[in-house]
Amino acid sequence: MATIRDVAKHAGVSVATVSRVLNKTGYVHEDTRKKIEIAISELHYTPNEVARSLYKRKSRLIGLLLPDITNPFFPELARGVEDEMRENDFRIIFGNSDENTKKEKEYIQTFVQNNVVGVIASTNHPDTDTYRKLNIPVVFLDRTADNRPSVYADGREGGRLAALEMAARGSCQITVMQGPEHIRPAQDRYQGAVDELRKQGISFNVIKTSSFSFTEAGIWAKELFEYHPDTDGVIASNDIVATAVLHEALRLGKRVPEEVQIIGFDDIPLSSLLTPSLTTIRQPSYDMGRAAAGLLIQLIENENITHKSIQMPVTFTERDTTRKVEKHG
Amino acid sequence: MATIRDVAKHAGVSVATVSRVLNKTGYVHEDTRKKIEIAISELHYTPNEVARSLYKRKSRLIGLLLPDITNPFFPELARGVEDEMRENDFRIIFGNSDENTKKEKEYIQTFVQNNVVGVIASTNHPDTDTYRKLNIPVVFLDRTADNRPSVYADGREGGRLAALEMAARGSCQITVMQGPEHIRPAQDRYQGAVDELRKQGISFNVIKTSSFSFTEAGIWAKELFEYHPDTDGVIASNDIVATAVLHEALRLGKRVPEEVQIIGFDDIPLSSLLTPSLTTIRQPSYDMGRAAAGLLIQLIENENITHKSIQMPVTFTERDTTRKVEKHG
DNA sequence: TTGTACGCGTTATCAT
DNA sequence: ATGATAACGCGTACAA
């Protein structure tokens, strides 16, 4: 790899001058600029980001920490982050935390060791030293932290919407699936749904689920129809669980949506390809990723910005696991 | 952030000695080691990876370039790569190429600028200067390159298997979906299926598809049943397309697998949750990711290794979009 | 066993 | 308008 020195020698100037044209800083004669540009292209020179980063004590790298890219909700987020970052010439060091505090810490540490200029994290423990003592900007994505920049969807409203629409479509033996306790957005959804159901005086059952994994989803689904066989409406904690519930309902010979209605949460890409296609509360995941990246960039470029958070709207996305209804409301 | 100098001062020794204990190199008295270790932990010192990388001209970073993390096949690969890399203390700079040569080039360039020690790439153009002129190890993942280290599944055998099993289950009006022309593994599968079908003297139709995107998959599916309404067996180019075909078949009131059998390719996580669940040719994606990472690490640590490639086995994964059959063969 | 000093490739300051 | 040079934080000869 050619260095700035090689370029300088090749062009017959000093490294300082080369540096000036590279960074468009200070004055440099048009002719020498030309010479230098020629030298650069002849030697295929590209600046060493590492040396740059060492001197300036900041890189063009950001850290992205997600629970598990294998969960279909996260690739959308990641892609949003990536696109926005790429357009602004930032690159991403990526890690999966598995919601494991130790892994989180390790990743955050190596992020810092690599001089990242900012971090986007989806964590259940934003209020720990791991993040609090970080002296670079952090944006929390999907999971919120009070008083810290974050981007998340309105889970409560989502839960409310799900309950509202399900009730409007005539289910009266509703089972609400309560997502993992340690995942705040899951609890928000749950609360939103429960509040609305109570408000409407509709009785309901609850099934607790402790993860969002594909393999376990099937278990909760079985449990649901075993404990509450008369269920005629399921508000699932997310689309993965909803998919498992749909699968199980059909396996049991129940007609969907005639006998059982199902509403998911997230709107992952495959939801629309299921049969029947899944009615769900949509989160704008890709846009959330982009928004988080945009916010982080602001924070990076403008230290003293008011710590703002962005709550994204959710939308009831009607498909075929719910019955049609006349315009209501 | 504390530097090695701070530690040295704090411990009353020189930076060289501190460096020695950090890297476990050379001799250092037990007592001074103790002092230094105390200083390190008191100052919460962690070495600056950037300075290290600059000096050694190599980092602990590798570049991972995938077409699109939003395609459900890739998260598995990525996760495999990540797990193996993390266990070996490497971190990952990640990018999506969208199979776009320009983005690829840009990413590879910044990978180099950041001193990555190796690259894992899933590209359709491995035989370009972008990769050929790279003087760090590269492993091609999923997409092969002749004579260069790569990890990929046996697509041809997969196609053959699909045709074999479909024929054994009595479909005789088979439609084969031919994946995107520029994606080699897609063509391998296709060829494998076609060869077997020809060998068995079974007639078949072909539907060409030019992408693996969710949105377009539905279009090919519609096309399929429009052009070849008498199809009683579909060999899809991957699980996404298969899912769309299943969706469309059911929408048209066809019974699956009684009237139409469907076999996908990949075995993405949701395949088993569809109703009926999808029979498919499984690629061990996660293991492929791990294998690629493992191979890359070997290449990094041992320059002069014989350029080996790893072909992973595919397996017929029988579920409910194909009919049951007595043990055959 | 430990310390001094140089170099990794840049940028920025200060002369010229 | 341009050049010499001191940092940035670390690792390693070489000297002590």
XYZ file of C-alpha atoms (C1' of nucleotides) in Angstrom:
690
model
C 0.000 0.000 0.000
C 1.260 3.407 -0.930
C 1.601 5.938 1.836
C 1.344 9.679 1.833
C 5.130 9.747 1.766
C 5.251 7.796 -1.468
C 2.827 10.212 -3.011
C 4.850 13.177 -1.810
C 8.056 11.743 -3.220
C 6.383 10.837 -6.484
C 4.994 14.343 -6.879
C 8.157 16.044 -5.658
C 6.498 17.814 -2.756
C 6.256 17.395 0.998
C 3.754 15.265 2.859
C 2.211 18.391 4.298
C 1.172 19.568 0.881
C -0.281 16.214 -0.017
C -2.212 16.235 3.205
C -3.556 19.667 2.292
C -4.993 18.534 -0.991
C -6.391 15.394 0.590
C -8.223 17.360 3.220
C -8.901 20.442 1.112
C -7.412 22.543 3.858
C -5.119 25.528 3.457
C -3.780 26.934 0.209
C -2.116 24.920 -2.493
C -1.196 26.022 -5.977
C -3.322 24.692 -8.773
C -0.329 23.186 -10.583
C 1.017 21.334 -7.589
C -2.487 20.097 -6.807
C -2.615 18.611 -10.290
C 0.745 16.943 -9.854
C -0.340 15.496 -6.569
C -3.630 14.253 -7.885
C -1.806 12.504 -10.678
C 0.597 10.913 -8.246
C -2.326 9.764 -6.119
C -4.092 8.063 -8.953
C -0.915 6.581 -10.385
C -0.017 5.018 -7.075
C -3.621 4.069 -6.311
C -3.156 5.801 -3.027
C -5.905 5.806 -0.427
C -5.355 7.316 2.985
C -4.763 4.938 5.861
C -7.822 5.342 8.030
C -6.049 3.831 10.987
C -3.321 6.451 11.077
C -5.931 9.108 10.594
C -8.015 7.705 13.378
C -5.022 7.538 15.700
C -4.123 11.146 15.196
C -7.607 12.583 15.341
C -8.743 10.263 18.083
C -11.880 9.556 16.124
C -12.643 7.212 13.264
C -15.374 6.926 10.670
C -16.630 3.805 12.411
C -19.728 3.328 14.495
C -20.696 0.317 16.568
C -23.982 -1.487 16.075
C -25.100 -3.882 18.755
C -28.224 -5.945 18.166
C -29.639 -8.860 20.169
C -29.690 -11.363 17.323
C -29.594 -10.706 13.614
C -31.231 -14.097 13.168
C -34.475 -12.744 14.557
C -36.249 -11.452 11.422
C -37.104 -8.146 13.014
C -33.507 -7.013 13.257
C -32.211 -7.292 9.716
C -34.598 -4.508 8.754
C -33.268 -2.290 11.502
C -29.708 -3.138 10.598
C -30.301 -2.394 6.968
C -31.807 0.978 7.778
C -28.837 1.843 9.931
C -26.412 0.672 7.316
C -27.934 2.577 4.445
C -28.028 5.845 6.321
C -24.515 5.383 7.623
C -23.087 4.441 4.270
C -24.583 7.513 2.680
C -22.700 9.539 5.247
C -19.441 7.670 4.820
C -19.550 5.825 8.096
C -18.853 2.122 8.409
C -20.257 -0.307 10.916
C -18.696 -2.695 13.365
C -21.427 -5.160 14.084
C -22.138 -7.530 16.935
C -24.877 -9.760 18.331
C -25.360 -9.548 22.064
C -27.894 -12.332 22.610
C -29.132 -9.990 25.324
C -26.155 -11.188 27.265
C -24.624 -8.499 29.437
C -21.152 -9.919 29.184
C -21.147 -9.990 25.408
C -22.571 -6.486 25.378
C -19.787 -5.219 27.543
C -17.145 -6.925 25.468
C -18.485 -5.473 22.266
C -18.849 -1.991 23.647
C -15.306 -2.205 24.919
C -13.856 -3.212 21.589
C -15.949 -0.551 19.914
C -14.204 1.974 22.095
C -10.816 0.401 21.535
C -11.387 0.865 17.845
C -12.201 4.531 18.247
C -15.788 4.337 17.065
C -17.439 7.751 17.085
C -20.822 6.519 18.162
C -22.907 3.499 19.078
C -26.352 2.262 18.215
C -27.556 -0.380 20.608
C -30.646 -2.410 21.218
C -30.278 -3.427 24.817
C -32.429 -4.269 27.796
C -30.029 -2.585 30.147
C -29.387 0.920 28.905
C -29.013 2.223 32.412
C -25.765 0.528 33.261
C -22.250 1.847 33.433
C -21.549 0.096 30.170
C -23.475 2.845 28.438
C -23.562 5.582 31.010
C -19.803 5.888 31.221
C -19.401 5.934 27.484
C -18.151 9.319 26.403
C -19.319 8.981 22.853
C -22.896 9.392 21.664
C -25.217 6.404 21.972
C -28.620 5.947 20.409
C -30.858 3.231 21.750
C -32.818 1.501 19.082
C -36.091 -0.345 19.625
C -35.408 -0.468 23.352
C -35.815 2.831 25.148
C -33.803 4.546 27.824
C -35.248 7.402 29.817
C -33.526 10.663 29.128
C -31.217 9.235 26.528
C -31.486 9.486 22.770
C -33.531 6.632 21.427
C -35.678 5.549 18.536
C -38.546 3.207 19.186
C -42.073 2.401 18.128
C -45.157 3.269 20.119
C -45.695 -0.143 21.645
C -48.455 0.904 23.949
C -50.483 2.361 21.156
C -49.772 -0.770 19.151
C -51.168 -2.982 21.869
C -54.173 -0.714 22.209
C -54.792 -0.842 18.474
C -54.570 -4.608 18.402
C -57.117 -4.936 21.194
C -59.366 -2.329 19.666
C -59.446 -3.891 16.242
C -59.837 -7.392 17.552
C -62.768 -6.349 19.694
C -64.311 -4.470 16.791
C -64.186 -7.734 14.854
C -66.126 -9.622 17.426
C -63.673 -11.792 19.347
C -64.721 -12.141 22.960
C -62.548 -14.976 24.281
C -59.291 -13.256 23.725
C -55.911 -14.576 24.739
C -53.106 -12.069 25.028
C -49.593 -13.355 24.759
C -47.285 -11.545 27.085
C -43.768 -11.283 25.689
C -40.558 -11.709 27.656
C -40.556 -9.757 30.896
C -37.166 -8.213 30.432
C -38.018 -6.772 27.051
C -39.602 -3.425 27.579
C -41.305 -2.990 24.191
C -42.939 -6.372 24.662
C -44.372 -5.222 27.973
C -45.580 -1.962 26.472
C -47.547 -3.793 23.835
C -48.966 -6.080 26.431
C -49.999 -3.244 28.695
C -51.546 -1.343 25.827
C -53.652 -4.330 24.881
C -54.661 -5.159 28.434
C -55.632 -1.577 29.197
C -57.872 -1.374 26.187
C -59.440 -4.756 26.859
C -60.186 -3.782 30.447
C -61.555 -0.451 29.352
C -63.947 -2.248 27.075
C -64.812 -4.746 29.758
C -63.675 -7.686 27.692
C -62.390 -10.709 29.564
C -59.164 -12.270 28.437
C -56.552 -14.853 29.282
C -52.815 -14.433 29.319
C -50.050 -16.716 28.146
C -46.565 -15.747 29.193
C -43.735 -16.325 26.785
C -40.127 -15.962 27.723
C -38.472 -15.612 24.358
C -39.038 -14.764 20.726
C -37.171 -17.714 19.324
C -38.528 -19.747 16.444
C -38.124 -23.018 18.187
C -39.849 -21.991 21.379
C -42.654 -20.135 19.670
C -44.262 -23.449 18.780
C -44.367 -24.418 22.433
C -46.272 -21.352 23.546
C -48.685 -21.855 20.685
C -49.448 -25.387 21.805
C -49.779 -24.225 25.367
C -52.235 -21.554 24.345
C -54.785 -23.844 22.786
C -54.282 -26.450 25.465
C -54.985 -24.114 28.372
C -57.529 -21.943 26.598
C -59.184 -24.079 23.938
C -62.101 -21.704 23.602
C -59.905 -18.820 22.513
C -61.376 -16.983 19.553
C -58.840 -14.202 19.283
C -55.102 -14.078 19.861
C -53.050 -10.961 20.333
C -49.534 -12.243 19.876
C -46.389 -10.645 21.220
C -44.803 -10.525 17.792
C -45.059 -11.968 14.319
C -42.915 -14.977 15.038
C -45.164 -16.044 17.858
C -48.223 -15.161 15.783
C -46.941 -17.360 12.987
C -46.537 -20.248 15.376
C -50.034 -19.672 16.728
C -51.450 -19.626 13.221
C -49.609 -22.812 12.417
C -50.933 -24.523 15.505
C -54.494 -23.274 15.031
C -54.595 -24.653 11.515
C -53.057 -27.888 12.674
C -55.875 -28.229 15.182
C -58.352 -27.744 12.380
C -59.511 -24.337 13.543
C -60.610 -21.987 10.803
C -58.772 -18.682 10.677
C -60.145 -16.045 10.876
C -63.675 -17.453 11.178
C -63.119 -19.255 14.473
C -59.930 -17.682 15.658
C -58.561 -14.273 14.794
C -54.875 -13.527 15.152
C -53.003 -10.263 15.292
C -49.235 -10.114 15.333
C -46.741 -7.365 15.935
C -43.819 -6.034 13.835
C -44.795 -6.894 10.269
C -41.757 -8.898 9.312
C -41.411 -9.539 5.591
C -42.825 -13.034 5.609
C -46.035 -12.051 7.376
C -47.678 -11.098 4.135
C -46.709 -14.399 2.535
C -48.359 -16.642 5.077
C -51.662 -18.266 4.272
C -53.817 -16.733 5.470
C -51.615 -13.671 5.473
C -51.034 -12.217 8.892
C -52.838 -9.188 10.231
C -50.377 -7.287 12.346
C -49.360 -4.080 14.020
C -46.646 -2.728 11.803
C -43.486 -1.114 13.081
C -41.543 0.829 10.457
C -38.364 -1.114 11.215
C -36.291 0.022 8.303
C -37.169 3.641 8.927
C -36.405 3.206 12.592
C -32.924 2.040 11.688
C -32.457 5.006 9.422
C -33.793 7.397 12.017
C -31.462 6.035 14.663
C -28.514 6.437 12.347
C -29.582 9.948 11.432
C -29.941 10.898 15.060
C -26.556 9.446 15.918
C -24.921 11.399 13.130
C -26.461 14.579 14.458
C -25.153 13.775 17.884
C -21.702 13.087 16.482
C -21.529 16.280 14.514
C -23.192 18.530 17.016
C -22.213 17.703 20.566
C -24.653 19.931 22.374
C -27.952 18.881 20.914
C -30.950 18.516 23.161
C -31.260 14.861 23.996
C -34.159 14.016 21.830
C -35.886 10.734 21.279
C -37.987 9.661 18.368
C -41.149 7.679 18.786
C -42.299 6.115 15.547
C -45.956 5.451 14.770
C -47.342 1.946 14.460
C -50.111 1.027 12.054
C -52.796 -1.593 12.047
C -52.064 -3.653 8.962
C -55.141 -5.576 8.021
C -54.692 -8.896 6.262
C -56.427 -12.235 6.412
C -56.134 -13.515 9.955
C -58.824 -11.069 11.028
C -62.362 -10.771 9.786
C -63.526 -7.918 7.628
C -65.653 -5.313 9.290
C -67.626 -2.255 8.252
C -65.791 1.007 8.752
C -65.853 1.621 12.468
C -64.969 4.419 14.835
C -9.010 7.107 28.105
C -5.868 6.051 29.838
C -2.838 5.294 27.709
C 0.025 2.948 28.216
C 2.034 5.961 29.405
C -0.424 6.660 32.176
C -0.163 3.075 33.306
C 3.622 3.219 33.208
C 3.718 6.391 35.242
C 1.169 5.066 37.716
C 3.186 1.896 38.219
C 6.529 3.658 38.268
C 7.941 1.749 35.317
C 8.544 2.348 31.639
C 6.073 1.848 28.829
C 8.171 -0.992 27.486
C 7.625 -3.005 30.620
C 3.917 -2.384 30.545
C 3.854 -3.451 26.930
C 5.665 -6.610 27.905
C 3.079 -7.655 30.415
C 0.280 -6.747 28.033
C 1.696 -8.940 25.312
C 3.240 -11.553 27.567
C 6.507 -11.113 25.758
C 10.003 -11.018 27.238
C 10.863 -11.252 30.881
C 9.312 -9.203 33.626
C 9.704 -9.598 37.356
C 6.724 -10.991 39.193
C 6.545 -7.988 41.533
C 6.589 -5.386 38.792
C 3.990 -7.405 36.876
C 1.759 -7.207 39.910
C 2.249 -3.460 40.212
C 1.448 -3.013 36.575
C -1.618 -5.161 36.697
C -2.878 -3.122 39.593
C -2.248 0.088 37.736
C -4.065 -1.303 34.715
C -7.151 -2.176 36.633
C -7.114 1.020 38.674
C -6.988 3.131 35.561
C -9.397 0.895 33.667
C -6.817 0.754 30.966
C -7.495 -1.056 27.716
C -5.006 -0.926 24.862
C -5.814 1.327 21.965
C -6.468 -1.039 19.092
C -5.932 1.697 16.564
C -2.405 2.445 17.659
C -1.721 -1.242 17.801
C -3.130 -1.727 14.339
C -1.085 1.132 12.950
C 2.144 -0.200 14.303
C 1.612 -3.822 13.369
C -0.050 -2.998 10.080
C -2.779 -5.434 10.935
C -5.878 -5.192 13.046
C -8.239 -7.647 14.687
C -10.925 -6.660 12.228
C -12.294 -8.604 9.308
C -14.656 -7.389 6.598
C -17.931 -9.146 5.877
C -19.704 -8.306 2.665
C -23.133 -9.799 2.037
C -25.663 -9.046 -0.692
C -28.536 -8.119 1.609
C -28.982 -8.978 5.244
C -32.699 -8.480 4.706
C -32.848 -11.674 2.686
C -33.563 -14.326 5.353
C -30.852 -16.611 4.113
C -28.037 -14.269 5.060
C -28.607 -13.605 8.734
C -27.803 -17.241 9.403
C -24.557 -16.981 7.507
C -23.704 -13.728 9.225
C -24.416 -15.186 12.610
C -22.194 -18.159 11.932
C -19.386 -15.896 10.858
C -19.851 -13.659 13.834
C -19.872 -16.409 16.418
C -16.722 -18.022 15.102
C -14.962 -14.681 14.782
C -15.944 -13.522 18.227
C -14.654 -16.695 19.772
C -11.322 -15.896 18.169
C -11.337 -12.249 19.208
C -11.975 -10.819 15.789
C -14.553 -8.134 15.133
C -16.520 -7.556 11.990
C -17.004 -4.576 9.745
C -20.185 -5.309 7.925
C -21.692 -4.130 4.656
C -24.499 -4.924 2.244
C -23.528 -4.877 -1.411
C -26.924 -5.300 -3.052
C -24.888 -7.217 -5.613
C -23.799 -3.821 -6.807
C -20.227 -3.744 -8.032
C -19.695 -0.148 -7.037
C -20.816 -0.668 -3.460
C -18.691 -3.784 -3.311
C -15.629 -1.895 -4.392
C -16.276 0.902 -1.935
C -16.657 -1.486 0.936
C -13.608 -3.523 0.067
C -11.634 -0.317 -0.176
C -12.659 0.919 3.238
C -12.031 -2.527 4.642
C -8.463 -2.189 3.446
C -8.174 1.364 4.708
C -9.145 0.081 8.104
C -6.445 -2.585 8.050
C -8.762 -5.568 8.126
C -6.806 -8.815 8.159
C -9.233 -10.719 6.001
C -12.481 -10.585 4.088
C -15.475 -12.844 3.757
C -17.568 -11.987 0.748
C -20.616 -13.295 -1.001
C -20.262 -11.868 -4.462
C -21.194 -12.722 -8.015
C -17.951 -11.330 -9.333
C -15.117 -12.942 -7.433
C -12.876 -12.820 -10.463
C -12.377 -9.096 -10.603
C -9.460 -6.940 -9.581
C -11.454 -5.889 -6.559
C -10.678 -9.258 -5.040
C -7.770 -10.459 -7.083
C -5.557 -7.536 -6.185
C -6.357 -7.787 -2.521
C -3.267 -8.848 -0.626
C -5.135 -10.137 2.366
C -6.940 -13.478 2.534
C -10.463 -13.651 1.137
C -12.991 -16.407 1.592
C -15.967 -16.523 -0.716
C -19.113 -17.570 1.005
C -22.128 -19.135 -0.696
C -20.848 -17.941 -4.060
C -17.851 -19.833 -5.372
C -14.693 -18.731 -7.090
C -12.523 -21.189 -8.950
C -9.177 -21.700 -7.322
C -9.913 -19.416 -4.432
C -10.883 -20.367 -0.910
C -14.633 -20.650 -0.644
C -17.405 -22.235 1.337
C -20.586 -23.189 -0.428
C -23.323 -25.788 -0.524
C -23.611 -28.487 -3.129
C -26.248 -26.801 -5.248
C -26.137 -29.306 -8.035
C -26.747 -32.188 -5.716
C -29.506 -30.158 -4.088
C -31.252 -29.670 -7.398
C -30.837 -33.329 -8.197
C -32.294 -34.321 -4.840
C -35.284 -32.068 -5.284
C -36.050 -33.551 -8.687
C -35.490 -37.068 -7.455
C -37.756 -36.763 -4.456
C -40.444 -34.953 -6.357
C -40.474 -37.608 -9.034
C -40.536 -40.340 -6.413
C -43.662 -38.720 -5.040
C -45.493 -38.888 -8.310
C -45.496 -35.393 -9.776
C -45.294 -35.523 -13.545
C -46.153 -31.989 -14.627
C -43.253 -30.342 -12.942
C -42.346 -26.693 -13.168
C -38.806 -25.735 -12.294
C -38.156 -22.185 -11.265
C -34.861 -20.960 -12.561
C -33.257 -18.429 -10.237
C -31.442 -15.270 -11.273
C -28.942 -15.871 -14.060
C -26.095 -14.016 -12.442
C -26.290 -16.027 -9.232
C -24.209 -19.105 -9.679
C -25.659 -21.249 -6.870
C -29.116 -20.640 -8.287
C -27.977 -21.940 -11.643
C -26.336 -24.959 -10.072
C -29.554 -25.959 -8.382
C -31.416 -25.451 -11.578
C -28.981 -27.540 -13.576
C -29.015 -30.285 -11.009
C -32.787 -30.493 -11.138
C -32.977 -30.325 -14.902
C -30.334 -32.997 -15.366
C -32.138 -35.405 -13.094
C -35.499 -34.711 -14.681
C -34.079 -35.307 -18.152
C -32.362 -38.456 -16.990
C -35.663 -39.746 -15.738
C -37.395 -38.667 -18.917
C -39.811 -36.437 -17.087
C -41.117 -33.404 -18.962
C -41.068 -30.068 -17.228
C -41.630 -26.373 -17.701
C -39.395 -23.541 -16.641
C -40.197 -20.183 -15.110
C -37.346 -17.721 -14.996
C -37.069 -15.449 -12.025
C -34.692 -12.551 -11.868
C -34.503 -11.897 -8.159
C -35.100 -13.380 -4.730
C -36.960 -10.413 -3.340
C -40.109 -10.844 -1.296
C -42.101 -8.419 -3.345
C -41.241 -9.925 -6.679
C -41.617 -13.508 -5.564
C -45.388 -13.126 -5.667
C -45.215 -12.116 -9.307
C -43.364 -15.220 -10.426
C -45.784 -17.333 -8.447
C -48.751 -15.839 -10.253
C -46.968 -16.220 -13.554
C -46.316 -19.861 -12.845
C -49.919 -20.901 -12.413
C -51.040 -18.650 -15.209
C -48.680 -20.099 -17.810
C -48.683 -23.649 -16.504
C -51.998 -24.208 -14.747
C -51.618 -27.977 -14.879
C -48.446 -27.932 -12.788
C -48.522 -30.611 -10.113
C -45.044 -30.099 -8.730
C -42.890 -27.035 -8.234
C -39.161 -27.004 -7.654
C -38.567 -23.487 -6.436
C -35.306 -21.608 -6.617
C -35.350 -20.890 -2.917
C -37.637 -20.818 0.102
C -38.811 -17.281 -0.442
C -40.032 -18.108 -3.897
C -41.436 -21.406 -2.644
C -43.351 -19.550 0.037
C -44.855 -17.265 -2.570
C -45.778 -20.248 -4.715
C -47.424 -21.948 -1.775
C -49.330 -18.795 -0.983
C -50.535 -18.475 -4.535
C -51.440 -22.141 -4.881
C -53.599 -21.990 -1.778
C -55.150 -18.762 -2.955
C -56.155 -20.508 -6.149
C -57.783 -23.242 -4.105
C -55.255 -25.886 -5.000
C -54.640 -28.493 -2.355
C -51.049 -28.840 -1.215
C -49.525 -31.409 -1.394
C -52.393 -33.467 -2.870
C -52.668 -31.527 -6.115
C -49.434 -29.603 -6.130
C -46.198 -30.508 -4.408
C -43.637 -27.853 -3.620
C -39.968 -28.114 -2.743
C -37.945 -25.100 -1.728
C -34.258 -24.496 -1.192
C -32.287 -23.165 1.803
C -34.471 -24.010 4.780
C -34.843 -20.568 6.228
C -36.219 -20.486 9.752
C -39.787 -19.696 8.830
C -40.117 -22.592 6.413
C -41.063 -24.948 9.176
C -43.726 -22.572 10.465
C -45.673 -22.289 7.252
C -48.890 -24.210 6.865
C -48.404 -26.649 5.369
C -44.785 -26.547 6.436
C -42.350 -26.370 3.571
C -40.415 -29.333 2.270
C -37.040 -28.063 1.226
C -33.441 -28.765 0.401
C -31.592 -27.620 3.448
C -28.315 -25.751 3.358
C -26.473 -25.620 6.661
C -26.232 -21.843 6.526
C -25.081 -21.214 10.042
C -22.397 -23.852 9.754
C -21.351 -22.438 6.425
C -20.790 -19.089 8.072
C -18.766 -20.695 10.804
C -16.758 -22.730 8.326
C -15.968 -19.648 6.268
C -14.788 -17.820 9.346
C -12.726 -20.781 10.430
C -11.116 -21.058 7.048
C -10.353 -17.363 6.967
C -8.716 -17.531 10.358
C -6.520 -20.372 9.157
C -5.555 -18.330 6.154
C -4.767 -15.349 8.344
C -2.638 -17.287 10.760
C -0.910 -19.516 8.277
C -0.099 -17.721 5.062
C 1.000 -20.690 3.004
C -1.939 -23.000 3.259
C -3.140 -24.894 0.224
C -6.039 -22.978 -1.214
C -8.792 -25.192 -0.083
C -12.506 -24.871 -0.538
C -15.247 -26.435 1.478
C -18.349 -27.862 -0.089
C -21.111 -28.417 2.420
C -23.720 -31.152 2.054
C -27.368 -30.372 1.453
C -30.186 -32.501 2.820
C -33.689 -33.243 1.712
C -35.861 -31.947 4.524
C -39.243 -33.542 4.293
C -42.212 -31.593 5.581
C -45.770 -31.140 4.444
C -45.692 -29.660 0.974
C -44.757 -33.056 -0.411
C -46.654 -36.309 -0.169
C -45.521 -39.167 2.000
C -44.000 -42.106 0.238
C -42.778 -45.561 1.156
C -39.044 -45.780 1.723
C -37.527 -45.674 -1.731
C -34.117 -46.228 -3.247
C 15.083 -7.639 34.277
C 14.168 -2.918 32.710
C 14.444 1.595 30.068
C 15.295 4.659 25.762
C 14.133 5.828 21.438
C 12.365 5.103 16.929
C 8.717 4.138 13.582
C 3.868 2.880 12.031
C 0.916 6.948 8.470
C -1.569 10.938 9.392
C -2.701 15.803 10.579
C -1.611 20.305 12.339
C 1.469 23.912 13.862
C 4.860 26.891 12.883
C 8.298 28.582 10.023
C 9.799 30.122 5.673
C 2.214 28.564 -1.192
C 5.135 25.085 0.832
C 8.170 22.352 4.074
C 9.978 20.420 8.550
C 8.426 18.389 12.482
C 5.893 17.173 16.594
C 2.282 14.666 18.101
C -1.447 10.423 18.237
C -0.571 5.338 21.347
C 1.715 1.351 20.774
C 5.535 -2.405 20.075
C 10.239 -3.578 19.613
C 15.323 -3.165 18.832
C 18.942 -2.164 21.406
C 21.265 -0.571 25.350
C 21.932 -0.719 30.103
